[in-house]
Amino acid sequence: MSGMRTLGEFIVEKQADFPHASGDLSSLLSSIRLAAKIVNREINKAGLADIIGAVGTDNVQGEAQQKLDLYANEKFKAALEARDQVCGVASEEEDEAVAFNKALNQDAKYVVLMDPLDGSSNIDVNVAIGTIFSIYRRVSPIGTPPVEADFLQPGHKQVAAGYVIYGSSTMLVYTTGHGVNGFTYDPSLGTFCLSHENMMIPKKGTIYSINEGNYIRFPLGVKKYIKYCQENEPQDQRPYTSRYIGSLVADFHRNLLKGGIYLYPSTLSHPEGKLRLLYECNPMAFLIEQAGGLASDGQRRILDLVPTELHQRTPFFVGSSEMVNKVEEYLETYPDQ
Ligand code: P6P
């Protein structure tokens, strides 16, 4: 196929963007690529295997774990530990951060935070789900086990971030701070091929993604924004449309391609919002800013938030810059009484 560039070739080629690169990040990204292929294979045959159905245990979020959650968590941890670039991993499926104790891992300079399978309630209804990952340089000394501070860094310190979307086709989308690139998996070749180079989100869009079932519990500013979308007839655009899949990765990916905004505000049941700052919001915020969009908690830039605990939540507004700015205006104009 003329001009086909595989993810592997792209990772090595882009290593040149980092003059001091030792190849460690390239190798780390390759281990994520491998785990994505393994998880993708299981997801695509989940309907056939006995893998469907909750496994009976609950994770730290108190959510019933689907078997595929556990499977994805184990496969990504194993792939990351097998290479010598990662000293530890934090995961939505792990109560505490996991330190890799092999000496070679303790000499590693990166930590990874991940949601191994986001949207897990969508697994057994054949709706797109995804893996989200976030990579930092450790702040603790090389040669020692990682400490909590390695995982509680503000999002603007990320070295790389990305997601895998297991949808009608499987894609891996990532950034190392030099733009966003998307790779589509070709199962007949077993390779990810560059399909979306230098992805940029349109500055404005007409898609808004929010769970309107929570409407009465939203902050007033969010209610006002939803009404603005429903009553506003944009002159130079199609009318607004509501699209909500229930998988952050799928809603985010569609909005990245077409323009739009995803909103998960604080609600009465989730006063801090539902989404996790470290392994859902920060990586998506890095990606959207690299693609020319914005990510906010309603008042502040997500990437500037200083984390205090591994599984902390935050309200999350992410997508086209004009749309995120509009929501922030409404939240400022109508602060919750
Ligand atoms: P709700 C999935 O559990 C998730 O973390 C995101 O992927 C998704 O956008 C959101 O929660 C769905 O939450 O409350 O609307 O079901």
GROMACS .gro file of C-alpha atoms and ligand atoms in nm:
model
  353
    1MET     CA    1   0.000   0.000   0.000
    2SER     CA    2   0.175   0.318  -0.110
    3GLY     CA    3   0.247   0.572   0.158
    4MET     CA    4   0.138   0.345   0.442
    5ARG     CA    5   0.315   0.450   0.760
    6THR     CA    6   0.285   0.216   1.054
    7LEU     CA    7   0.270   0.330   1.415
    8GLY     CA    8   0.602   0.161   1.478
    9GLU     CA    9   0.775   0.354   1.203
   10PHE     CA   10   0.605   0.677   1.309
   11ILE     CA   11   0.716   0.642   1.673
   12VAL     CA   12   1.078   0.596   1.571
   13GLU     CA   13   1.058   0.870   1.307
   14LYS     CA   14   0.912   1.118   1.557
   15GLN     CA   15   1.178   1.031   1.814
   16ALA     CA   16   1.387   1.283   1.620
   17ASP     CA   17   1.157   1.552   1.764
   18PHE     CA   18   1.342   1.492   2.090
   19PRO     CA   19   1.714   1.550   2.030
   20HIS     CA   20   1.804   1.395   2.363
   21ALA     CA   21   1.570   1.102   2.314
   22SER     CA   22   1.719   0.775   2.431
   23GLY     CA   23   1.446   0.572   2.269
   24ASP     CA   24   1.286   0.490   2.605
   25LEU     CA   25   0.962   0.673   2.524
   26SER     CA   26   0.954   0.508   2.183
   27SER     CA   27   0.985   0.168   2.347
   28LEU     CA   28   0.719   0.261   2.606
   29LEU     CA   29   0.475   0.364   2.332
   30SER     CA   30   0.548   0.038   2.151
   31SER     CA   31   0.452  -0.161   2.460
   32ILE     CA   32   0.118   0.026   2.468
   33ARG     CA   33   0.074  -0.057   2.100
   34LEU     CA   34   0.127  -0.428   2.176
   35ALA     CA   35  -0.118  -0.431   2.470
   36ALA     CA   36  -0.377  -0.250   2.256
   37LYS     CA   37  -0.359  -0.530   1.996
   38ILE     CA   38  -0.400  -0.797   2.264
   39VAL     CA   39  -0.697  -0.624   2.432
   40ASN     CA   40  -0.854  -0.550   2.092
   41ARG     CA   41  -0.844  -0.920   2.006
   42GLU     CA   42  -1.028  -1.016   2.328
   43ILE     CA   43  -1.288  -0.740   2.290
   44ASN     CA   44  -1.362  -0.850   1.937
   45LYS     CA   45  -1.436  -1.203   2.044
   46ALA     CA   46  -1.599  -1.116   2.380
   47GLY     CA   47  -1.936  -1.219   2.238
   48LEU     CA   48  -1.804  -1.569   2.180
   49ALA     CA   49  -1.598  -1.626   2.489
   50ASP     CA   50  -1.735  -1.659   2.841
   51ILE     CA   51  -1.565  -1.327   2.912
   52ILE     CA   52  -1.891  -1.133   2.917
   53GLY     CA   53  -2.060  -1.054   3.244
   54ALA     CA   54  -1.945  -0.903   3.570
   55VAL     CA   55  -1.674  -1.096   3.751
   56GLY     CA   56  -1.836  -1.038   4.091
   57THR     CA   57  -1.574  -0.813   4.248
   58ASP     CA   58  -1.602  -0.434   4.275
   59ASN     CA   59  -1.318  -0.192   4.198
   60VAL     CA   60  -1.219   0.105   4.417
   61GLN     CA   61  -1.496   0.300   4.246
   62GLY     CA   62  -1.750   0.050   4.380
   63GLU     CA   63  -1.843  -0.034   4.022
   64ALA     CA   64  -1.909  -0.393   3.918
   65GLN     CA   65  -1.603  -0.502   3.724
   66GLN     CA   66  -1.660  -0.658   3.388
   67LYS     CA   67  -1.410  -0.934   3.314
   68LEU     CA   68  -1.268  -0.733   3.026
   69ASP     CA   69  -1.179  -0.451   3.269
   70LEU     CA   70  -0.958  -0.691   3.461
   71TYR     CA   71  -0.821  -0.844   3.145
   72ALA     CA   72  -0.726  -0.506   2.998
   73ASN     CA   73  -0.573  -0.395   3.327
   74GLU     CA   74  -0.355  -0.705   3.349
   75LYS     CA   75  -0.244  -0.691   2.987
   76PHE     CA   76  -0.144  -0.324   2.996
   77LYS     CA   77   0.038  -0.368   3.330
   78ALA     CA   78   0.224  -0.673   3.197
   79ALA     CA   79   0.322  -0.499   2.873
   80LEU     CA   80   0.447  -0.192   3.063
   81GLU     CA   81   0.641  -0.398   3.319
   82ALA     CA   82   0.802  -0.615   3.051
   83ARG     CA   83   0.986  -0.314   2.904
   84ASP     CA   84   1.239  -0.129   3.119
   85GLN     CA   85   1.104   0.224   3.076
   86VAL     CA   86   0.830   0.227   3.343
   87CYS     CA   87   0.883   0.216   3.720
   88GLY     CA   88   0.515   0.208   3.813
   89VAL     CA   89   0.153   0.230   3.701
   90ALA     CA   90  -0.164   0.382   3.846
   91SER     CA   91  -0.493   0.248   3.718
   92GLU     CA   92  -0.864   0.299   3.770
   93GLU     CA   93  -0.873  -0.072   3.852
   94GLU     CA   94  -0.603  -0.051   4.124
   95ASP     CA   95  -0.672   0.097   4.468
   96GLU     CA   96  -0.307   0.206   4.500
   97ALA     CA   97  -0.033   0.279   4.246
   98VAL     CA   98   0.159  -0.037   4.146
   99ALA     CA   99   0.539  -0.016   4.179
  100PHE     CA  100   0.735  -0.247   3.947
  101ASN     CA  101   0.999  -0.401   4.169
  102LYS     CA  102   1.246  -0.547   3.921
  103ALA     CA  103   1.574  -0.356   3.944
  104LEU     CA  104   1.551  -0.272   3.573
  105ASN     CA  105   1.212  -0.110   3.630
  106GLN     CA  106   1.336   0.092   3.925
  107ASP     CA  107   1.600   0.242   3.695
  108ALA     CA  108   1.316   0.349   3.462
  109LYS     CA  109   1.232   0.717   3.424
  110TYR     CA  110   0.857   0.709   3.338
  111VAL     CA  111   0.532   0.638   3.519
  112VAL     CA  112   0.203   0.559   3.343
  113LEU     CA  113  -0.152   0.631   3.460
  114MET     CA  114  -0.440   0.462   3.281
  115ASP     CA  115  -0.803   0.377   3.258
  116PRO     CA  116  -0.752   0.034   3.101
  117LEU     CA  117  -1.108   0.001   2.980
  118ASP     CA  118  -1.328   0.309   3.001
  119GLY     CA  119  -1.698   0.284   2.932
  120SER     CA  120  -1.708  -0.067   3.074
  121SER     CA  121  -2.087  -0.049   3.123
  122ASN     CA  122  -2.099  -0.054   2.742
  123ILE     CA  123  -1.900  -0.377   2.705
  124ASP     CA  124  -2.180  -0.630   2.677
  125VAL     CA  125  -2.397  -0.413   2.453
  126ASN     CA  126  -2.139  -0.389   2.177
  127VAL     CA  127  -2.087  -0.013   2.209
  128ALA     CA  128  -1.745   0.148   2.158
  129ILE     CA  129  -1.516   0.144   2.464
  130GLY     CA  130  -1.160   0.263   2.512
  131THR     CA  131  -0.828   0.266   2.693
  132ILE     CA  132  -0.689   0.601   2.813
  133PHE     CA  133  -0.320   0.647   2.907
  134SER     CA  134  -0.105   0.929   3.047
  135ILE     CA  135   0.277   0.929   3.075
  136TYR     CA  136   0.499   1.137   3.306
  137ARG     CA  137   0.868   1.152   3.382
  138ARG     CA  138   0.913   1.040   3.745
  139VAL     CA  139   1.014   1.304   4.001
  140SER     CA  140   1.166   1.057   4.252
  141PRO     CA  141   1.530   0.940   4.213
  142ILE     CA  142   1.614   0.683   3.944
  143GLY     CA  143   1.700   0.347   4.100
  144THR     CA  144   1.440   0.371   4.377
  145PRO     CA  145   1.077   0.255   4.385
  146PRO     CA  146   0.826   0.517   4.262
  147VAL     CA  147   0.648   0.729   4.524
  148GLU     CA  148   0.300   0.884   4.522
  149ALA     CA  149   0.438   1.222   4.411
  150ASP     CA  150   0.540   1.059   4.081
  151PHE     CA  151   0.170   1.003   4.008
  152LEU     CA  152   0.027   1.329   4.150
  153GLN     CA  153   0.181   1.568   3.897
  154PRO     CA  154  -0.024   1.842   3.726
  155GLY     CA  155  -0.138   1.752   3.376
  156HIS     CA  156   0.087   2.008   3.206
  157LYS     CA  157   0.382   1.788   3.308
  158GLN     CA  158   0.266   1.502   3.085
  159VAL     CA  159   0.523   1.369   2.840
  160ALA     CA  160   0.266   1.182   2.630
  161ALA     CA  161  -0.102   1.083   2.638
  162GLY     CA  162  -0.347   0.898   2.421
  163TYR     CA  163  -0.633   0.655   2.388
  164VAL     CA  164  -0.731   0.340   2.207
  165ILE     CA  165  -1.090   0.332   2.082
  166TYR     CA  166  -1.230  -0.016   2.023
  167GLY     CA  167  -1.511   0.078   1.788
  168SER     CA  168  -1.630  -0.017   1.441
  169SER     CA  169  -1.260   0.001   1.375
  170THR     CA  170  -0.990   0.017   1.638
  171MET     CA  171  -0.773   0.328   1.652
  172LEU     CA  172  -0.484   0.451   1.861
  173VAL     CA  173  -0.465   0.831   1.897
  174TYR     CA  174  -0.175   0.993   2.086
  175THR     CA  175   0.040   1.301   2.136
  176THR     CA  176   0.392   1.360   2.267
  177GLY     CA  177   0.339   1.737   2.265
  178HIS     CA  178   0.397   1.774   1.892
  179GLY     CA  179   0.040   1.745   1.763
  180VAL     CA  180  -0.212   1.460   1.765
  181ASN     CA  181  -0.194   1.163   1.528
  182GLY     CA  182  -0.441   0.878   1.475
  183PHE     CA  183  -0.363   0.524   1.365
  184THR     CA  184  -0.620   0.272   1.243
  185TYR     CA  185  -0.565  -0.096   1.316
  186ASP     CA  186  -0.554  -0.332   1.020
  187PRO     CA  187  -0.625  -0.674   1.170
  188SER     CA  188  -0.523  -0.849   0.849
  189LEU     CA  189  -0.173  -0.704   0.890
  190GLY     CA  190  -0.174  -0.675   1.270
  191THR     CA  191  -0.048  -0.318   1.239
  192PHE     CA  192  -0.169   0.031   1.324
  193CYS     CA  193  -0.144   0.253   1.016
  194LEU     CA  194  -0.138   0.634   1.014
  195SER     CA  195  -0.486   0.742   0.906
  196HIS     CA  196  -0.538   1.081   1.074
  197GLU     CA  197  -0.225   1.299   1.066
  198ASN     CA  198  -0.205   1.616   1.277
  199MET     CA  199  -0.566   1.603   1.402
  200MET     CA  200  -0.720   1.945   1.480
  201ILE     CA  201  -1.063   1.997   1.639
  202PRO     CA  202  -1.285   2.262   1.467
  203LYS     CA  203  -1.299   2.582   1.676
  204LYS     CA  204  -1.676   2.558   1.692
  205GLY     CA  205  -1.916   2.272   1.652
  206THR     CA  206  -2.281   2.184   1.695
  207ILE     CA  207  -2.255   1.859   1.891
  208TYR     CA  208  -2.298   1.862   2.269
  209SER     CA  209  -2.245   1.545   2.470
  210ILE     CA  210  -2.395   1.530   2.820
  211ASN     CA  211  -2.611   1.290   3.021
  212GLU     CA  212  -2.931   1.495   3.027
  213GLY     CA  213  -3.078   1.244   3.271
  214ASN     CA  214  -2.893   1.444   3.536
  215TYR     CA  215  -3.044   1.774   3.417
  216ILE     CA  216  -3.222   1.880   3.737
  217ARG     CA  217  -2.897   1.825   3.931
  218PHE     CA  218  -2.677   2.035   3.700
  219PRO     CA  219  -2.535   2.374   3.800
  220LEU     CA  220  -2.756   2.660   3.671
  221GLY     CA  221  -2.488   2.771   3.421
  222VAL     CA  222  -2.489   2.424   3.260
  223LYS     CA  223  -2.870   2.428   3.236
  224LYS     CA  224  -2.847   2.767   3.068
  225TYR     CA  225  -2.586   2.636   2.822
  226ILE     CA  226  -2.801   2.338   2.726
  227LYS     CA  227  -3.097   2.570   2.665
  228TYR     CA  228  -2.867   2.797   2.460
  229CYS     CA  229  -2.782   2.500   2.236
  230GLN     CA  230  -3.145   2.393   2.206
  231GLU     CA  231  -3.284   2.742   2.133
  232ASN     CA  232  -2.999   2.893   1.934
  233GLU     CA  233  -3.022   2.880   1.554
  234PRO     CA  234  -2.657   2.934   1.456
  235GLN     CA  235  -2.649   3.140   1.133
  236ASP     CA  236  -2.345   2.978   0.978
  237GLN     CA  237  -2.385   2.626   1.118
  238ARG     CA  238  -2.627   2.337   1.137
  239PRO     CA  239  -2.856   2.340   1.442
  240TYR     CA  240  -2.710   2.191   1.757
  241THR     CA  241  -2.747   1.818   1.808
  242SER     CA  242  -2.715   1.605   2.121
  243ARG     CA  243  -2.491   1.298   2.095
  244TYR     CA  244  -2.403   1.094   2.406
  245ILE     CA  245  -2.259   0.745   2.381
  246GLY     CA  246  -2.172   0.685   2.748
  247SER     CA  247  -1.808   0.615   2.662
  248LEU     CA  248  -1.585   0.919   2.707
  249VAL     CA  249  -1.338   0.793   2.448
  250ALA     CA  250  -1.608   0.753   2.181
  251ASP     CA  251  -1.777   1.089   2.249
  252PHE     CA  252  -1.436   1.262   2.265
  253HIS     CA  253  -1.315   1.100   1.942
  254ARG     CA  254  -1.627   1.197   1.744
  255ASN     CA  255  -1.612   1.554   1.875
  256LEU     CA  256  -1.239   1.574   1.792
  257LEU     CA  257  -1.317   1.483   1.431
  258LYS     CA  258  -1.637   1.686   1.385
  259GLY     CA  259  -1.624   1.960   1.647
  260GLY     CA  260  -1.828   1.955   1.965
  261ILE     CA  261  -1.818   1.960   2.343
  262TYR     CA  262  -1.836   1.689   2.609
  263LEU     CA  263  -1.967   1.794   2.948
  264TYR     CA  264  -1.961   1.606   3.277
  265PRO     CA  265  -2.046   1.872   3.538
  266SER     CA  266  -2.071   1.836   3.911
  267THR     CA  267  -2.410   1.694   4.009
  268LEU     CA  268  -2.576   1.642   4.345
  269SER     CA  269  -2.469   1.277   4.342
  270HIS     CA  270  -2.117   1.365   4.220
  271PRO     CA  271  -2.035   1.710   4.365
  272GLU     CA  272  -1.679   1.680   4.229
  273GLY     CA  273  -1.804   1.547   3.894
  274LYS     CA  274  -1.769   1.180   3.799
  275LEU     CA  275  -1.464   1.168   3.575
  276ARG     CA  276  -1.118   1.101   3.716
  277LEU     CA  277  -0.863   1.381   3.689
  278LEU     CA  278  -0.547   1.172   3.658
  279TYR     CA  279  -0.630   0.903   3.405
  280GLU     CA  280  -0.935   1.038   3.221
  281CYS     CA  281  -0.935   1.419   3.221
  282ASN     CA  282  -0.561   1.502   3.211
  283PRO     CA  283  -0.476   1.281   2.911
  284MET     CA  284  -0.783   1.400   2.719
  285ALA     CA  285  -0.698   1.761   2.812
  286PHE     CA  286  -0.342   1.722   2.678
  287LEU     CA  287  -0.478   1.577   2.354
  288ILE     CA  288  -0.746   1.841   2.302
  289GLU     CA  289  -0.505   2.132   2.362
  290GLN     CA  290  -0.261   1.977   2.115
  291ALA     CA  291  -0.554   1.961   1.869
  292GLY     CA  292  -0.644   2.330   1.924
  293GLY     CA  293  -0.929   2.278   2.171
  294LEU     CA  294  -0.981   2.346   2.543
  295ALA     CA  295  -1.040   2.143   2.860
  296SER     CA  296  -1.170   2.306   3.177
  297ASP     CA  297  -1.329   2.220   3.512
  298GLY     CA  298  -1.569   2.508   3.450
  299GLN     CA  299  -1.336   2.772   3.587
  300ARG     CA  300  -0.979   2.645   3.554
  301ARG     CA  301  -0.763   2.479   3.287
  302ILE     CA  302  -0.760   2.105   3.360
  303LEU     CA  303  -0.385   2.079   3.297
  304ASP     CA  304  -0.315   2.334   3.573
  305LEU     CA  305  -0.503   2.146   3.847
  306VAL     CA  306  -0.267   2.014   4.116
  307PRO     CA  307  -0.375   1.660   4.211
  308THR     CA  308  -0.394   1.555   4.577
  309GLU     CA  309  -0.516   1.198   4.544
  310LEU     CA  310  -0.497   0.921   4.285
  311HIS     CA  311  -0.869   0.873   4.215
  312GLN     CA  312  -0.989   1.228   4.261
  313ARG     CA  313  -1.271   1.347   4.037
  314THR     CA  314  -1.328   1.680   3.861
  315PRO     CA  315  -1.606   1.845   3.664
  316PHE     CA  316  -1.499   1.820   3.299
  317PHE     CA  317  -1.577   2.033   2.991
  318VAL     CA  318  -1.372   1.944   2.684
  319GLY     CA  319  -1.385   2.014   2.310
  320SER     CA  320  -1.409   2.302   2.062
  321SER     CA  321  -1.262   2.619   2.211
  322GLU     CA  322  -1.562   2.844   2.135
  323MET     CA  323  -1.798   2.594   2.301
  324VAL     CA  324  -1.589   2.548   2.615
  325ASN     CA  325  -1.552   2.926   2.646
  326LYS     CA  326  -1.932   2.961   2.614
  327VAL     CA  327  -1.997   2.716   2.898
  328GLU     CA  328  -1.743   2.895   3.119
  329GLU     CA  329  -1.922   3.225   3.046
  330TYR     CA  330  -2.255   3.079   3.155
  331LEU     CA  331  -2.103   2.927   3.468
  332GLU     CA  332  -1.953   3.267   3.553
  333THR     CA  333  -2.276   3.456   3.477
  334TYR     CA  334  -2.490   3.212   3.675
  335PRO     CA  335  -2.279   3.097   3.968
  336ASP     CA  336  -2.477   2.841   4.161
  337GLN     CA  337  -2.695   3.012   4.420
  338P6P     P1  338  -2.291   0.843   3.302
  338P6P     C1  339  -1.789   0.562   3.176
  338P6P     O1  340  -1.820   0.502   3.300
  338P6P     C2  341  -1.753   0.706   3.202
  338P6P     O2  342  -1.643   0.714   3.287
  338P6P     C3  343  -1.726   0.777   3.070
  338P6P     O3  344  -1.663   0.695   2.977
  338P6P     C4  345  -1.865   0.817   3.026
  338P6P     O4  346  -1.866   0.933   2.944
  338P6P     C5  347  -1.933   0.848   3.159
  338P6P     O5  348  -1.865   0.772   3.259
  338P6P     C6  349  -2.078   0.804   3.156
  338P6P     O6  350  -2.133   0.841   3.282
  338P6P     O7  351  -2.313   0.893   3.442
  338P6P     O8  352  -2.348   0.937   3.199
  338P6P     O9  353  -2.338   0.699   3.280
   0.00000   0.00000   0.00000
